[in-house]
Amino acid sequence: MNLPTQAAATSGDSGRSGAVKVLVIDDSNTIRRSAEIFLTQAGHEVLLAEDGFDALSKVADHSPDLIFCDILMPRLDGYQTCAIIKRNPRFAGLPVIMLSSKDGLFDKARGRLVGSEDYLTKPFTKEQLLQAVEQHCPASSD
C-alpha cells in the first residue's frame, strides 16, 4: 500500500507563525481529544485519525508537519502506518513520534526500525507533548 504522491496544495501552510500542523493517530477517543486540546491551546493546527488507514489519507491530503502515532490500533498498527509513511519519498522526512502505554526497550527499538524519531509513553502530559513538538519542529519556536 502506497500513499498517493499528488502535489501538495498548500499556500503558506499554517496561518499563524510558529503553528505546526500535527496529525494525532490513536484509536482512543480520550487520547485524541487530550492531544487535540493540548496542541490547540498551544496554537497548533490539529488533525485527528482513528487508525492507520484514516491517517494515510490525511497525510496525503493535508501534509502535516509532525505525526503522533499510537502503536496498538486495529486494522493497521502504528509500526505498519509509520513504515508506509516513511517509504513514500514525499513524506520520508516527516517526523513520526510513536505513542504507547508500554515503555519497553523492544517497542522503542521497533519504532526506530520503521523510521520513527521518538517515543512517548501514554498517558503523556501537556508538557511532554509540547516538548516533542518543539524538539521535532524547531520552526515552531520562532
Short mmCIF file of N, CA, C and O in Angstrom, two decimals:
data_model
loop_
_atom_site.label_atom_id
_atom_site.label_comp_id
_atom_site.label_asym_id
_atom_site.label_seq_id
_atom_site.Cartn_x
_atom_site.Cartn_y
_atom_site.Cartn_z
N MET A 1 0.84 -1.18 0.00
CA MET A 1 0.00 0.00 0.00
C MET A 1 0.89 1.24 0.00
O MET A 1 1.75 1.38 0.84
N ASN A 2 0.68 2.11 -0.93
CA ASN A 2 1.46 3.33 -1.02
C ASN A 2 0.56 4.54 -0.89
O ASN A 2 -0.60 4.51 -1.27
N LEU A 3 1.13 5.62 -0.37
CA LEU A 3 0.40 6.87 -0.29
C LEU A 3 0.39 7.54 -1.65
O LEU A 3 1.35 7.43 -2.39
N PRO A 4 -0.67 8.25 -1.97
CA PRO A 4 -0.68 9.00 -3.23
C PRO A 4 0.43 10.04 -3.22
O PRO A 4 0.74 10.58 -2.17
N THR A 5 1.00 10.31 -4.36
CA THR A 5 2.08 11.28 -4.41
C THR A 5 1.65 12.56 -5.12
O THR A 5 2.42 13.19 -5.81
N GLN A 6 0.39 12.93 -4.91
CA GLN A 6 -0.10 14.16 -5.53
C GLN A 6 0.64 15.36 -4.96
O GLN A 6 1.11 15.34 -3.85
N ALA A 7 0.72 16.42 -5.74
CA ALA A 7 1.41 17.63 -5.27
C ALA A 7 0.60 18.27 -4.16
O ALA A 7 -0.63 18.29 -4.21
N ALA A 8 1.28 18.75 -3.15
CA ALA A 8 0.61 19.37 -2.01
C ALA A 8 0.01 20.70 -2.44
O ALA A 8 0.67 21.53 -3.04
N ALA A 9 -1.24 20.88 -2.13
CA ALA A 9 -1.92 22.13 -2.47
C ALA A 9 -1.93 23.02 -1.24
O ALA A 9 -2.96 23.21 -0.61
N THR A 10 -0.77 23.53 -0.88
CA THR A 10 -0.69 24.38 0.30
C THR A 10 -0.17 25.75 -0.09
O THR A 10 0.72 25.88 -0.90
N SER A 11 -0.76 26.74 0.50
CA SER A 11 -0.30 28.10 0.25
C SER A 11 0.05 28.73 1.58
O SER A 11 -0.81 29.17 2.30
N GLY A 12 1.32 28.67 1.91
CA GLY A 12 1.76 29.23 3.16
C GLY A 12 1.49 28.33 4.35
O GLY A 12 1.77 28.69 5.47
N ASP A 13 0.95 27.15 4.14
CA ASP A 13 0.66 26.16 5.18
C ASP A 13 -0.07 26.76 6.37
O ASP A 13 -1.21 27.15 6.25
N SER A 14 0.57 26.79 7.53
CA SER A 14 -0.09 27.22 8.75
C SER A 14 -0.33 28.73 8.72
O SER A 14 0.54 29.48 8.37
N GLY A 15 -1.51 29.13 9.14
CA GLY A 15 -1.86 30.53 9.14
C GLY A 15 -1.04 31.35 10.13
O GLY A 15 -0.64 32.45 9.83
N ARG A 16 -0.81 30.81 11.32
CA ARG A 16 -0.07 31.56 12.33
C ARG A 16 1.40 31.21 12.27
O ARG A 16 1.76 30.07 12.03
N SER A 17 2.26 32.20 12.55
CA SER A 17 3.69 31.88 12.58
C SER A 17 3.94 31.06 13.83
O SER A 17 3.39 31.34 14.89
N GLY A 18 4.74 30.03 13.70
CA GLY A 18 5.04 29.16 14.83
C GLY A 18 4.04 28.03 14.98
O GLY A 18 4.27 27.13 15.76
N ALA A 19 2.92 28.07 14.24
CA ALA A 19 1.94 26.99 14.33
C ALA A 19 2.44 25.79 13.54
O ALA A 19 2.98 25.92 12.46
N VAL A 20 2.26 24.63 14.12
CA VAL A 20 2.67 23.39 13.48
C VAL A 20 1.40 22.58 13.20
O VAL A 20 0.49 22.53 14.03
N LYS A 21 1.34 21.96 12.02
CA LYS A 21 0.21 21.10 11.68
C LYS A 21 0.54 19.70 12.17
O LYS A 21 1.47 19.06 11.66
N VAL A 22 -0.22 19.23 13.16
CA VAL A 22 0.07 17.95 13.82
C VAL A 22 -1.06 16.97 13.56
O VAL A 22 -2.24 17.30 13.75
N LEU A 23 -0.70 15.76 13.15
CA LEU A 23 -1.67 14.68 12.99
C LEU A 23 -1.53 13.74 14.18
O LEU A 23 -0.43 13.25 14.47
N VAL A 24 -2.64 13.50 14.88
CA VAL A 24 -2.65 12.58 16.02
C VAL A 24 -3.44 11.35 15.60
O VAL A 24 -4.63 11.44 15.27
N ILE A 25 -2.76 10.19 15.60
CA ILE A 25 -3.39 8.93 15.19
C ILE A 25 -3.51 8.05 16.43
O ILE A 25 -2.49 7.63 17.01
N ASP A 26 -4.73 7.78 16.86
CA ASP A 26 -4.94 6.92 18.03
C ASP A 26 -6.37 6.40 17.99
O ASP A 26 -7.28 7.16 17.67
N ASP A 27 -6.56 5.13 18.32
CA ASP A 27 -7.91 4.58 18.32
C ASP A 27 -8.68 4.97 19.59
O ASP A 27 -9.88 4.77 19.67
N SER A 28 -7.99 5.56 20.56
CA SER A 28 -8.65 6.00 21.79
C SER A 28 -9.14 7.44 21.64
O SER A 28 -8.34 8.36 21.42
N ASN A 29 -10.45 7.63 21.76
CA ASN A 29 -11.02 8.96 21.66
C ASN A 29 -10.45 9.88 22.75
O ASN A 29 -10.20 11.05 22.51
N THR A 30 -10.22 9.33 23.93
CA THR A 30 -9.68 10.11 25.05
C THR A 30 -8.30 10.66 24.73
O THR A 30 -8.02 11.84 24.97
N ILE A 31 -7.43 9.82 24.18
CA ILE A 31 -6.07 10.25 23.83
C ILE A 31 -6.13 11.30 22.72
O ILE A 31 -5.46 12.33 22.79
N ARG A 32 -6.94 11.05 21.69
CA ARG A 32 -7.06 12.01 20.59
C ARG A 32 -7.53 13.37 21.10
O ARG A 32 -6.98 14.40 20.76
N ARG A 33 -8.57 13.37 21.93
CA ARG A 33 -9.13 14.62 22.45
C ARG A 33 -8.13 15.34 23.36
O ARG A 33 -8.00 16.56 23.29
N SER A 34 -7.44 14.60 24.22
CA SER A 34 -6.44 15.22 25.11
C SER A 34 -5.35 15.89 24.29
O SER A 34 -5.00 17.05 24.53
N ALA A 35 -4.82 15.16 23.32
CA ALA A 35 -3.76 15.72 22.47
C ALA A 35 -4.28 16.93 21.71
O ALA A 35 -3.59 17.95 21.61
N GLU A 36 -5.50 16.85 21.20
CA GLU A 36 -6.08 17.96 20.45
C GLU A 36 -6.19 19.21 21.33
O GLU A 36 -5.82 20.32 20.91
N ILE A 37 -6.66 19.04 22.54
CA ILE A 37 -6.80 20.18 23.46
C ILE A 37 -5.44 20.79 23.78
O ILE A 37 -5.24 22.00 23.68
N PHE A 38 -4.47 19.95 24.15
CA PHE A 38 -3.13 20.44 24.49
C PHE A 38 -2.50 21.19 23.33
O PHE A 38 -1.94 22.27 23.50
N LEU A 39 -2.58 20.62 22.14
CA LEU A 39 -1.93 21.21 20.97
C LEU A 39 -2.65 22.47 20.49
O LEU A 39 -2.01 23.45 20.11
N THR A 40 -3.97 22.46 20.52
CA THR A 40 -4.75 23.63 20.10
C THR A 40 -4.49 24.80 21.05
O THR A 40 -4.33 25.94 20.59
N GLN A 41 -4.44 24.53 22.34
CA GLN A 41 -4.17 25.58 23.32
C GLN A 41 -2.80 26.22 23.06
O GLN A 41 -2.60 27.40 23.34
N ALA A 42 -1.87 25.45 22.53
CA ALA A 42 -0.53 25.95 22.24
C ALA A 42 -0.47 26.64 20.87
O ALA A 42 0.59 27.10 20.44
N GLY A 43 -1.61 26.70 20.16
CA GLY A 43 -1.67 27.42 18.89
C GLY A 43 -1.36 26.58 17.67
O GLY A 43 -1.13 27.12 16.58
N HIS A 44 -1.36 25.26 17.81
CA HIS A 44 -1.07 24.40 16.67
C HIS A 44 -2.35 23.95 15.98
O HIS A 44 -3.41 23.88 16.60
N GLU A 45 -2.22 23.61 14.71
CA GLU A 45 -3.34 23.06 13.95
C GLU A 45 -3.34 21.55 14.16
O GLU A 45 -2.29 20.91 14.05
N VAL A 46 -4.50 20.98 14.45
CA VAL A 46 -4.55 19.55 14.79
C VAL A 46 -5.48 18.80 13.84
O VAL A 46 -6.60 19.22 13.56
N LEU A 47 -4.96 17.68 13.34
CA LEU A 47 -5.75 16.74 12.54
C LEU A 47 -5.84 15.46 13.35
O LEU A 47 -4.86 15.07 14.01
N LEU A 48 -6.98 14.76 13.29
CA LEU A 48 -7.16 13.54 14.06
C LEU A 48 -7.48 12.37 13.14
O LEU A 48 -8.18 12.52 12.15
N ALA A 49 -6.94 11.19 13.50
CA ALA A 49 -7.24 9.96 12.76
C ALA A 49 -7.43 8.83 13.78
O ALA A 49 -6.71 8.75 14.77
N GLU A 50 -8.40 7.96 13.49
CA GLU A 50 -8.72 6.86 14.40
C GLU A 50 -7.87 5.62 14.18
O GLU A 50 -7.75 4.78 15.05
N ASP A 51 -7.32 5.48 12.98
CA ASP A 51 -6.50 4.30 12.69
C ASP A 51 -5.54 4.61 11.55
O ASP A 51 -5.56 5.71 10.99
N GLY A 52 -4.71 3.64 11.21
CA GLY A 52 -3.70 3.84 10.18
C GLY A 52 -4.26 4.16 8.81
O GLY A 52 -3.71 5.00 8.10
N PHE A 53 -5.35 3.52 8.42
CA PHE A 53 -5.93 3.78 7.10
C PHE A 53 -6.45 5.21 7.01
O PHE A 53 -6.23 5.91 6.03
N ASP A 54 -7.15 5.64 8.05
CA ASP A 54 -7.65 7.00 8.13
C ASP A 54 -6.47 7.98 8.07
O ASP A 54 -6.50 8.99 7.38
N ALA A 55 -5.41 7.65 8.77
CA ALA A 55 -4.22 8.51 8.83
C ALA A 55 -3.54 8.66 7.48
O ALA A 55 -3.12 9.76 7.12
N LEU A 56 -3.42 7.58 6.72
CA LEU A 56 -2.72 7.64 5.44
C LEU A 56 -3.39 8.63 4.48
O LEU A 56 -2.70 9.39 3.79
N SER A 57 -4.71 8.65 4.46
CA SER A 57 -5.38 9.60 3.57
C SER A 57 -5.20 11.03 4.08
O SER A 57 -5.04 11.95 3.29
N LYS A 58 -5.17 11.21 5.40
CA LYS A 58 -4.98 12.57 5.94
C LYS A 58 -3.55 13.07 5.72
O LYS A 58 -3.34 14.25 5.48
N VAL A 59 -2.59 12.17 5.78
CA VAL A 59 -1.20 12.56 5.49
C VAL A 59 -1.10 13.05 4.05
O VAL A 59 -0.54 14.11 3.78
N ALA A 60 -1.68 12.29 3.13
CA ALA A 60 -1.62 12.65 1.72
C ALA A 60 -2.38 13.95 1.42
O ALA A 60 -1.92 14.78 0.65
N ASP A 61 -3.54 14.12 2.06
CA ASP A 61 -4.38 15.29 1.77
C ASP A 61 -3.92 16.57 2.46
O ASP A 61 -4.11 17.66 1.94
N HIS A 62 -3.35 16.46 3.66
CA HIS A 62 -3.07 17.64 4.47
C HIS A 62 -1.59 17.93 4.74
O HIS A 62 -1.27 18.96 5.32
N SER A 63 -0.70 17.03 4.39
CA SER A 63 0.75 17.21 4.59
C SER A 63 1.09 17.80 5.97
O SER A 63 1.55 18.94 6.06
N PRO A 64 0.88 17.03 7.04
CA PRO A 64 1.19 17.55 8.37
C PRO A 64 2.70 17.76 8.55
O PRO A 64 3.50 17.23 7.78
N ASP A 65 3.06 18.55 9.57
CA ASP A 65 4.47 18.81 9.88
C ASP A 65 5.03 17.76 10.85
O ASP A 65 6.24 17.60 10.96
N LEU A 66 4.13 17.10 11.57
CA LEU A 66 4.52 16.16 12.62
C LEU A 66 3.38 15.18 12.85
O LEU A 66 2.21 15.56 12.74
N ILE A 67 3.74 13.93 13.18
CA ILE A 67 2.72 12.90 13.45
C ILE A 67 2.99 12.25 14.79
O ILE A 67 4.12 11.85 15.09
N PHE A 68 1.92 12.12 15.60
CA PHE A 68 1.95 11.28 16.80
C PHE A 68 1.13 10.06 16.43
O PHE A 68 -0.02 10.18 16.01
N CYS A 69 1.73 8.86 16.57
CA CYS A 69 1.08 7.64 16.11
C CYS A 69 1.06 6.56 17.19
O CYS A 69 2.11 6.12 17.65
N ASP A 70 -0.14 6.15 17.57
CA ASP A 70 -0.31 5.06 18.53
C ASP A 70 0.22 3.77 17.90
O ASP A 70 0.18 3.60 16.68
N ILE A 71 0.73 2.87 18.73
CA ILE A 71 1.25 1.60 18.21
C ILE A 71 0.13 0.57 18.07
O ILE A 71 -0.05 -0.03 17.01
N LEU A 72 -0.65 0.36 19.12
CA LEU A 72 -1.67 -0.67 19.09
C LEU A 72 -3.00 -0.12 18.58
O LEU A 72 -3.72 0.56 19.30
N MET A 73 -3.28 -0.41 17.30
CA MET A 73 -4.53 0.03 16.67
C MET A 73 -5.07 -1.11 15.82
O MET A 73 -4.30 -1.94 15.35
N PRO A 74 -6.38 -1.13 15.62
CA PRO A 74 -6.96 -2.18 14.76
C PRO A 74 -6.62 -1.93 13.29
O PRO A 74 -6.24 -0.83 12.92
N ARG A 75 -6.75 -2.95 12.50
CA ARG A 75 -6.56 -2.93 11.04
C ARG A 75 -5.11 -2.69 10.63
O ARG A 75 -4.50 -3.53 10.01
N LEU A 76 -4.54 -1.55 10.95
CA LEU A 76 -3.18 -1.21 10.55
C LEU A 76 -2.51 -0.61 11.79
O LEU A 76 -2.89 0.46 12.23
N ASP A 77 -1.53 -1.32 12.35
CA ASP A 77 -0.94 -0.82 13.60
C ASP A 77 0.03 0.33 13.34
O ASP A 77 0.31 0.70 12.19
N GLY A 78 0.52 0.92 14.41
CA GLY A 78 1.38 2.09 14.30
C GLY A 78 2.69 1.83 13.58
O GLY A 78 3.20 2.69 12.85
N TYR A 79 3.26 0.63 13.79
CA TYR A 79 4.52 0.30 13.11
C TYR A 79 4.30 0.24 11.61
O TYR A 79 5.09 0.77 10.82
N GLN A 80 3.21 -0.41 11.19
CA GLN A 80 2.91 -0.52 9.75
C GLN A 80 2.60 0.86 9.16
O GLN A 80 3.07 1.19 8.07
N THR A 81 1.84 1.65 9.89
CA THR A 81 1.48 3.00 9.43
C THR A 81 2.73 3.85 9.23
O THR A 81 2.92 4.48 8.19
N CYS A 82 3.62 3.83 10.23
CA CYS A 82 4.87 4.60 10.15
C CYS A 82 5.72 4.13 8.97
O CYS A 82 6.24 4.95 8.21
N ALA A 83 5.84 2.83 8.80
CA ALA A 83 6.66 2.28 7.72
C ALA A 83 6.13 2.72 6.34
O ALA A 83 6.91 3.09 5.46
N ILE A 84 4.81 2.70 6.16
CA ILE A 84 4.21 3.11 4.88
C ILE A 84 4.48 4.59 4.63
O ILE A 84 4.86 4.99 3.52
N ILE A 85 4.32 5.42 5.65
CA ILE A 85 4.57 6.86 5.51
C ILE A 85 6.03 7.10 5.14
O ILE A 85 6.34 7.86 4.21
N LYS A 86 6.94 6.44 5.84
CA LYS A 86 8.37 6.67 5.64
C LYS A 86 8.87 6.13 4.29
O LYS A 86 9.88 6.61 3.77
N ARG A 87 8.17 5.15 3.71
CA ARG A 87 8.57 4.61 2.40
C ARG A 87 8.24 5.56 1.27
O ARG A 87 8.79 5.44 0.18
N ASN A 88 7.34 6.50 1.50
CA ASN A 88 6.97 7.45 0.45
C ASN A 88 7.98 8.59 0.46
O ASN A 88 8.15 9.27 1.48
N PRO A 89 8.69 8.82 -0.65
CA PRO A 89 9.73 9.87 -0.68
C PRO A 89 9.22 11.25 -0.26
O PRO A 89 9.95 12.02 0.35
N ARG A 90 7.97 11.53 -0.57
CA ARG A 90 7.39 12.83 -0.22
C ARG A 90 7.30 13.03 1.30
O ARG A 90 7.38 14.16 1.79
N PHE A 91 7.15 11.93 2.05
CA PHE A 91 6.94 12.04 3.49
C PHE A 91 8.06 11.41 4.32
O PHE A 91 7.96 11.33 5.54
N ALA A 92 9.13 10.97 3.66
CA ALA A 92 10.21 10.28 4.37
C ALA A 92 10.82 11.12 5.49
O ALA A 92 11.24 10.60 6.51
N GLY A 93 10.85 12.44 5.31
CA GLY A 93 11.44 13.32 6.32
C GLY A 93 10.46 13.80 7.37
O GLY A 93 10.84 14.54 8.29
N LEU A 94 9.22 13.38 7.28
CA LEU A 94 8.19 13.79 8.22
C LEU A 94 8.41 13.12 9.57
O LEU A 94 8.46 11.90 9.65
N PRO A 95 8.58 13.90 10.66
CA PRO A 95 8.82 13.29 11.96
C PRO A 95 7.59 12.52 12.47
O PRO A 95 6.48 13.06 12.46
N VAL A 96 7.81 11.28 12.88
CA VAL A 96 6.76 10.44 13.46
C VAL A 96 7.18 10.08 14.88
O VAL A 96 8.29 9.57 15.09
N ILE A 97 6.30 10.35 15.83
CA ILE A 97 6.56 10.01 17.22
C ILE A 97 5.55 8.95 17.63
O ILE A 97 4.34 9.15 17.53
N MET A 98 6.05 7.80 18.05
CA MET A 98 5.19 6.69 18.44
C MET A 98 4.61 6.95 19.83
O MET A 98 5.28 7.51 20.70
N LEU A 99 3.35 6.52 20.01
CA LEU A 99 2.69 6.62 21.30
C LEU A 99 2.35 5.21 21.76
O LEU A 99 1.84 4.42 20.98
N SER A 100 2.65 4.90 23.03
CA SER A 100 2.30 3.58 23.54
C SER A 100 2.17 3.60 25.04
O SER A 100 2.84 4.39 25.72
N SER A 101 1.32 2.73 25.56
CA SER A 101 1.21 2.60 27.01
C SER A 101 2.34 1.71 27.53
O SER A 101 2.59 1.65 28.72
N LYS A 102 3.04 1.03 26.62
CA LYS A 102 4.17 0.19 27.01
C LYS A 102 5.46 1.01 26.92
O LYS A 102 5.63 1.78 25.99
N ASP A 103 6.34 0.81 27.87
CA ASP A 103 7.58 1.58 27.89
C ASP A 103 8.78 0.65 27.70
O ASP A 103 9.83 0.85 28.29
N GLY A 104 8.60 -0.39 26.90
CA GLY A 104 9.65 -1.39 26.75
C GLY A 104 10.72 -1.02 25.74
O GLY A 104 10.46 -0.30 24.77
N LEU A 105 11.91 -1.50 25.97
CA LEU A 105 13.04 -1.28 25.09
C LEU A 105 12.76 -1.84 23.69
O LEU A 105 13.07 -1.22 22.68
N PHE A 106 12.12 -3.01 23.64
CA PHE A 106 11.80 -3.65 22.36
C PHE A 106 10.87 -2.76 21.54
O PHE A 106 11.08 -2.58 20.34
N ASP A 107 9.85 -2.19 22.19
CA ASP A 107 8.88 -1.35 21.47
C ASP A 107 9.57 -0.11 20.91
O ASP A 107 9.30 0.31 19.79
N LYS A 108 10.45 0.50 21.71
CA LYS A 108 11.17 1.69 21.25
C LYS A 108 12.09 1.35 20.07
O LYS A 108 12.15 2.09 19.09
N ALA A 109 12.79 0.22 20.18
CA ALA A 109 13.70 -0.19 19.11
C ALA A 109 12.93 -0.50 17.83
O ALA A 109 13.35 -0.11 16.73
N ARG A 110 11.80 -1.16 17.96
CA ARG A 110 11.00 -1.50 16.78
C ARG A 110 10.46 -0.22 16.11
O ARG A 110 10.41 -0.13 14.89
N GLY A 111 10.12 0.77 16.94
CA GLY A 111 9.68 2.05 16.40
C GLY A 111 10.77 2.71 15.58
O GLY A 111 10.54 3.25 14.50
N ARG A 112 12.00 2.65 16.08
CA ARG A 112 13.15 3.23 15.35
C ARG A 112 13.37 2.49 14.03
O ARG A 112 13.70 3.11 13.02
N LEU A 113 13.21 1.17 14.07
CA LEU A 113 13.43 0.37 12.86
C LEU A 113 12.49 0.76 11.72
O LEU A 113 12.86 0.69 10.56
N VAL A 114 11.26 1.16 12.06
CA VAL A 114 10.31 1.55 11.00
C VAL A 114 10.40 3.03 10.67
O VAL A 114 9.67 3.52 9.82
N GLY A 115 11.30 3.75 11.34
CA GLY A 115 11.56 5.14 10.97
C GLY A 115 11.07 6.21 11.91
O GLY A 115 11.18 7.39 11.60
N SER A 116 10.52 5.84 13.07
CA SER A 116 10.04 6.88 13.98
C SER A 116 11.21 7.62 14.63
O SER A 116 12.28 7.06 14.83
N GLU A 117 10.99 8.89 14.92
CA GLU A 117 12.04 9.72 15.51
C GLU A 117 12.06 9.66 17.03
O GLU A 117 13.07 9.94 17.66
N ASP A 118 10.91 9.36 17.63
CA ASP A 118 10.83 9.42 19.09
C ASP A 118 9.70 8.53 19.57
O ASP A 118 8.99 7.91 18.77
N TYR A 119 9.52 8.49 20.89
CA TYR A 119 8.59 7.59 21.52
C TYR A 119 8.05 8.27 22.77
O TYR A 119 8.84 8.71 23.60
N LEU A 120 6.75 8.40 22.90
CA LEU A 120 6.14 8.95 24.10
C LEU A 120 5.29 7.88 24.76
O LEU A 120 4.53 7.18 24.08
N THR A 121 5.43 7.76 26.07
CA THR A 121 4.64 6.79 26.80
C THR A 121 3.33 7.43 27.26
O THR A 121 3.32 8.56 27.75
N LYS A 122 2.22 6.70 27.05
CA LYS A 122 0.91 7.18 27.49
C LYS A 122 0.67 6.73 28.93
O LYS A 122 1.10 5.64 29.28
N PRO A 123 0.00 7.49 29.74
CA PRO A 123 -0.53 8.82 29.42
C PRO A 123 0.59 9.85 29.44
O PRO A 123 1.46 9.81 30.28
N PHE A 124 0.55 10.77 28.49
CA PHE A 124 1.57 11.82 28.40
C PHE A 124 1.00 13.09 29.02
O PHE A 124 -0.22 13.26 29.13
N THR A 125 1.88 13.99 29.41
CA THR A 125 1.45 15.29 29.94
C THR A 125 1.45 16.31 28.81
O THR A 125 2.05 16.08 27.75
N LYS A 126 0.82 17.43 29.05
CA LYS A 126 0.81 18.52 28.09
C LYS A 126 2.24 18.95 27.79
O LYS A 126 2.61 19.17 26.64
N GLU A 127 3.07 19.03 28.83
CA GLU A 127 4.46 19.45 28.67
C GLU A 127 5.25 18.48 27.79
O GLU A 127 6.01 18.90 26.94
N GLN A 128 5.05 17.18 27.99
CA GLN A 128 5.76 16.17 27.18
C GLN A 128 5.36 16.30 25.71
O GLN A 128 6.21 16.22 24.82
N LEU A 129 4.09 16.49 25.47
CA LEU A 129 3.59 16.59 24.11
C LEU A 129 4.15 17.83 23.41
O LEU A 129 4.67 17.76 22.30
N LEU A 130 4.08 18.97 24.10
CA LEU A 130 4.56 20.22 23.50
C LEU A 130 6.08 20.23 23.35
O LEU A 130 6.61 20.78 22.40
N GLN A 131 6.77 19.59 24.28
CA GLN A 131 8.23 19.48 24.18
C GLN A 131 8.61 18.67 22.94
O GLN A 131 9.55 19.01 22.22
N ALA A 132 7.87 17.61 22.67
CA ALA A 132 8.13 16.79 21.48
C ALA A 132 7.91 17.60 20.21
O ALA A 132 8.69 17.50 19.26
N VAL A 133 6.87 18.43 20.18
CA VAL A 133 6.61 19.28 19.00
C VAL A 133 7.78 20.24 18.81
O VAL A 133 8.31 20.38 17.71
N GLU A 134 8.20 20.88 19.90
CA GLU A 134 9.31 21.84 19.83
C GLU A 134 10.60 21.17 19.37
O GLU A 134 11.35 21.72 18.56
N GLN A 135 10.85 19.99 19.88
CA GLN A 135 12.09 19.27 19.56
C GLN A 135 12.13 18.84 18.09
O GLN A 135 13.17 18.89 17.46
N HIS A 136 11.00 18.41 17.55
CA HIS A 136 10.98 17.85 16.20
C HIS A 136 10.54 18.84 15.12
O HIS A 136 10.67 18.56 13.94
N CYS A 137 10.03 19.99 15.54
CA CYS A 137 9.66 21.06 14.60
C CYS A 137 10.21 22.36 15.13
O CYS A 137 9.46 23.21 15.62
N PRO A 138 11.53 22.54 15.08
CA PRO A 138 12.16 23.73 15.67
C PRO A 138 11.60 25.05 15.15
O PRO A 138 11.63 26.04 15.84
N ALA A 139 11.04 25.06 13.95
CA ALA A 139 10.47 26.29 13.40
C ALA A 139 9.29 26.77 14.23
O ALA A 139 8.91 27.93 14.16
N SER A 140 8.71 25.88 15.05
CA SER A 140 7.54 26.25 15.84
C SER A 140 7.89 27.24 16.95
O SER A 140 7.05 27.88 17.50
N SER A 141 9.17 27.37 17.27
CA SER A 141 9.55 28.26 18.37
C SER A 141 10.06 29.60 17.86
O SER A 141 10.77 30.29 18.55
N ASP A 142 9.70 29.96 16.60
CA ASP A 142 10.12 31.26 16.03
C ASP A 142 9.61 32.43 16.86
O ASP A 142 8.48 32.52 17.16
#
